[in-house]
Amino acid sequence: MTITADLGGRVAIVTGASSGLGRHFCSVLSGNGAQVVAAARRIDRLEHLVADGAAARAVECDVTNDGDVGALVAAAVELGGPHIVVNAAGFGDEGDALEVSVDEFRRTLDVDLTATFAVSQAAAKEMGSGGAIINIASILGLGASWPVKQAAYCAAKGGVINLTRQLGAEWAGRDIRVNAIAPGWFPSEITEEMFENEKSLAWIRRNTPMRRPGRLDELDGALLLLATSTFITGQVLAVDGGWSAR
Ligand SMILES: NC(=O)c1ccc[n+]([C@@H]2O[C@H](COP(=O)([O-])OP(=O)(O)OC[C@H]3O[C@@H](n4cnc5c(N)ncnc54)[C@H](OP(=O)(O)O)[C@@H]3O)[C@@H](O)[C@H]2O)c1
């Protein structure tokens, strides 16, 4: 079943657009009529998206750089937006919490949490007639990661979830809906090693009630719902085959 929405006349910013979930979201949003401003550091990949019609603009952007974030939002303003923001830029640390350096911890929080706030704030200031912000959190923001040790990632994604609630409440009066998707396990660069390793895949299957990882297209319904819904805000929607229901 293909889920569709009418996003004609909408301008969407997607961070993390050079691979994985973000790249997929560009195709879904543009396929449903939105003009997509695709952002990431690997500009060559974004230019492919523009060439393929999955994005209207490619903006080279390090989400931890305030100037880059300003330029990203300015590109969306030039197109008449932004109306939708998908904060998908992110990466995961790994390591024993006794060993990980505080600098590394800060860097993960900078990209996964602080930049989510920075992009949301800069975009919200330009959303004169309201809009939808969709933060890509994680099931690892809903509970601990075990046995893989990821203190910074879990802290950041937990922060993204409560930031979503806070911004949803604060900006409700401006008709800016802020929601989060908490994906389970999906194929992307971040999870490439896991998906290539039969033991890791078996672990995902064993611990997921639906007994398998997700397909990228299984995120489309949540994305389009949160992009178009007019009365849902401050919520987190897990798309995880039942992982967080255990
Ligand atoms: N895959 C999963 O199973 C899964 C599950 C739960 C949550 N998530 C979340 O989904 C989001 C997308 O991840 P993914 O799985 O699609 O991984 P991915 O394929 O590694 O994509 C990560 C994206 O983030 C961008 N990025 C990283 N650091 C950045 C920075 N400083 N500035 C700008 N862009 C930056 C990367 O682009 P450049 O390197 O080109 O800048 C890339 O486009 C992340 O927030 C991740 O935590 C993924």
PDB file of C-alpha atoms and ligand atoms in Angstrom, residues 16-22 40-42 61-64 88-90 111 136-138 153 157 183-186 188-191, ligand 1:
ATOM      1  CA  GLY A  16      20.921  14.364   6.852  1.00  0.00           C
ATOM      2  CA  ALA A  17      19.802  14.202   3.231  1.00  0.00           C
ATOM      3  CA  SER A  18      22.978  12.662   1.833  1.00  0.00           C
ATOM      4  CA  SER A  19      22.199   9.114   2.943  1.00  0.00           C
ATOM      5  CA  GLY A  20      19.913   6.705   4.734  1.00  0.00           C
ATOM      6  CA  LEU A  21      16.647   7.975   6.193  1.00  0.00           C
ATOM      7  CA  GLY A  22      17.156  11.617   5.195  1.00  0.00           C
ATOM      8  CA  ALA A  40      24.247  17.665   4.512  1.00  0.00           C
ATOM      9  CA  ARG A  41      28.023  18.065   4.297  1.00  0.00           C
ATOM     10  CA  ARG A  42      28.486  15.774   1.270  1.00  0.00           C
ATOM     11  CA  CYS A  61      25.526  22.366   5.645  1.00  0.00           C
ATOM     12  CA  ASP A  62      27.237  21.242   8.791  1.00  0.00           C
ATOM     13  CA  VAL A  63      24.338  21.383  11.239  1.00  0.00           C
ATOM     14  CA  THR A  64      26.699  22.305  14.081  1.00  0.00           C
ATOM     15  CA  ALA A  88      17.453  13.660  10.259  1.00  0.00           C
ATOM     16  CA  ALA A  89      21.154  14.549  10.558  1.00  0.00           C
ATOM     17  CA  GLY A  90      22.745  12.385  13.187  1.00  0.00           C
ATOM     18  CA  VAL A 111      25.047  17.008  16.179  1.00  0.00           C
ATOM     19  CA  ILE A 136      14.198  11.861  13.955  1.00  0.00           C
ATOM     20  CA  ALA A 137      14.813  10.465  17.425  1.00  0.00           C
ATOM     21  CA  SER A 138      15.355   6.741  18.036  1.00  0.00           C
ATOM     22  CA  TYR A 153      23.634   8.754  21.544  1.00  0.00           C
ATOM     23  CA  LYS A 157      18.008  10.978  21.488  1.00  0.00           C
ATOM     24  CA  PRO A 183      12.728   4.489  14.387  1.00  0.00           C
ATOM     25  CA  GLY A 184      13.763   0.984  15.322  1.00  0.00           C
ATOM     26  CA  TRP A 185      16.398  -0.665  13.107  1.00  0.00           C
ATOM     27  CA  PHE A 186      16.537   0.435   9.454  1.00  0.00           C
ATOM     28  CA  SER A 188      21.482   3.080   6.393  1.00  0.00           C
ATOM     29  CA  GLU A 189      25.154   3.989   6.727  1.00  0.00           C
ATOM     30  CA  ILE A 190      24.859   4.178  10.515  1.00  0.00           C
ATOM     31  CA  THR A 191      23.587   0.581  10.683  1.00  0.00           C
TER      32      THR A 191
HETATM   33  N1  LIG B   1      19.085   3.686  10.665  1.00  0.00           N
HETATM   34  C1  LIG B   1      18.473   3.413  11.803  1.00  0.00           C
HETATM   35  O1  LIG B   1      18.191   2.262  12.124  1.00  0.00           O
HETATM   36  C2  LIG B   1      18.083   4.548  12.724  1.00  0.00           C
HETATM   37  C3  LIG B   1      17.352   4.216  13.865  1.00  0.00           C
HETATM   38  C4  LIG B   1      16.980   5.222  14.736  1.00  0.00           C
HETATM   39  C5  LIG B   1      17.305   6.529  14.465  1.00  0.00           C
HETATM   40  N2  LIG B   1      18.028   6.828  13.354  1.00  0.00           N
HETATM   41  C6  LIG B   1      18.349   8.240  13.124  1.00  0.00           C
HETATM   42  O2  LIG B   1      18.017   8.587  11.808  1.00  0.00           O
HETATM   43  C7  LIG B   1      18.799   9.707  11.415  1.00  0.00           C
HETATM   44  C8  LIG B   1      19.414   9.405  10.062  1.00  0.00           C
HETATM   45  O3  LIG B   1      20.385   8.381  10.245  1.00  0.00           O
HETATM   46  P1  LIG B   1      20.645   7.245   9.174  1.00  0.00           P
HETATM   47  O4  LIG B   1      20.324   5.951   9.827  1.00  0.00           O
HETATM   48  O5  LIG B   1      20.011   7.593   7.899  1.00  0.00           O
HETATM   49  O6  LIG B   1      22.237   7.313   9.101  1.00  0.00           O
HETATM   50  P2  LIG B   1      23.204   7.760   7.938  1.00  0.00           P
HETATM   51  O7  LIG B   1      22.924   7.021   6.688  1.00  0.00           O
HETATM   52  O8  LIG B   1      24.579   7.650   8.536  1.00  0.00           O
HETATM   53  O9  LIG B   1      22.856   9.298   7.710  1.00  0.00           O
HETATM   54  C9  LIG B   1      23.254  10.285   8.615  1.00  0.00           C
HETATM   55  C10 LIG B   1      23.102  11.632   7.931  1.00  0.00           C
HETATM   56  O10 LIG B   1      23.446  12.653   8.864  1.00  0.00           O
HETATM   57  C11 LIG B   1      24.289  13.578   8.218  1.00  0.00           C
HETATM   58  N3  LIG B   1      25.163  14.238   9.191  1.00  0.00           N
HETATM   59  C12 LIG B   1      25.922  13.681  10.149  1.00  0.00           C
HETATM   60  N4  LIG B   1      26.618  14.627  10.801  1.00  0.00           N
HETATM   61  C13 LIG B   1      26.263  15.824  10.240  1.00  0.00           C
HETATM   62  C14 LIG B   1      26.646  17.169  10.462  1.00  0.00           C
HETATM   63  N5  LIG B   1      27.538  17.516  11.396  1.00  0.00           N
HETATM   64  N6  LIG B   1      26.082  18.133   9.685  1.00  0.00           N
HETATM   65  C15 LIG B   1      25.195  17.807   8.726  1.00  0.00           C
HETATM   66  N7  LIG B   1      24.801  16.548   8.466  1.00  0.00           N
HETATM   67  C16 LIG B   1      25.337  15.579   9.217  1.00  0.00           C
HETATM   68  C17 LIG B   1      25.064  12.771   7.195  1.00  0.00           C
HETATM   69  O11 LIG B   1      25.467  13.612   6.120  1.00  0.00           O
HETATM   70  P3  LIG B   1      26.958  14.096   5.801  1.00  0.00           P
HETATM   71  O12 LIG B   1      27.899  13.098   6.363  1.00  0.00           O
HETATM   72  O13 LIG B   1      26.977  14.180   4.296  1.00  0.00           O
HETATM   73  O14 LIG B   1      27.039  15.442   6.444  1.00  0.00           O
HETATM   74  C18 LIG B   1      23.987  11.805   6.718  1.00  0.00           C
HETATM   75  O15 LIG B   1      23.247  12.385   5.691  1.00  0.00           O
HETATM   76  C19 LIG B   1      19.835   9.921  12.518  1.00  0.00           C
HETATM   77  O16 LIG B   1      19.405  10.948  13.377  1.00  0.00           O
HETATM   78  C20 LIG B   1      19.816   8.606  13.262  1.00  0.00           C
HETATM   79  O17 LIG B   1      20.200   8.752  14.605  1.00  0.00           O
HETATM   80  C21 LIG B   1      18.430   5.871  12.486  1.00  0.00           C
END
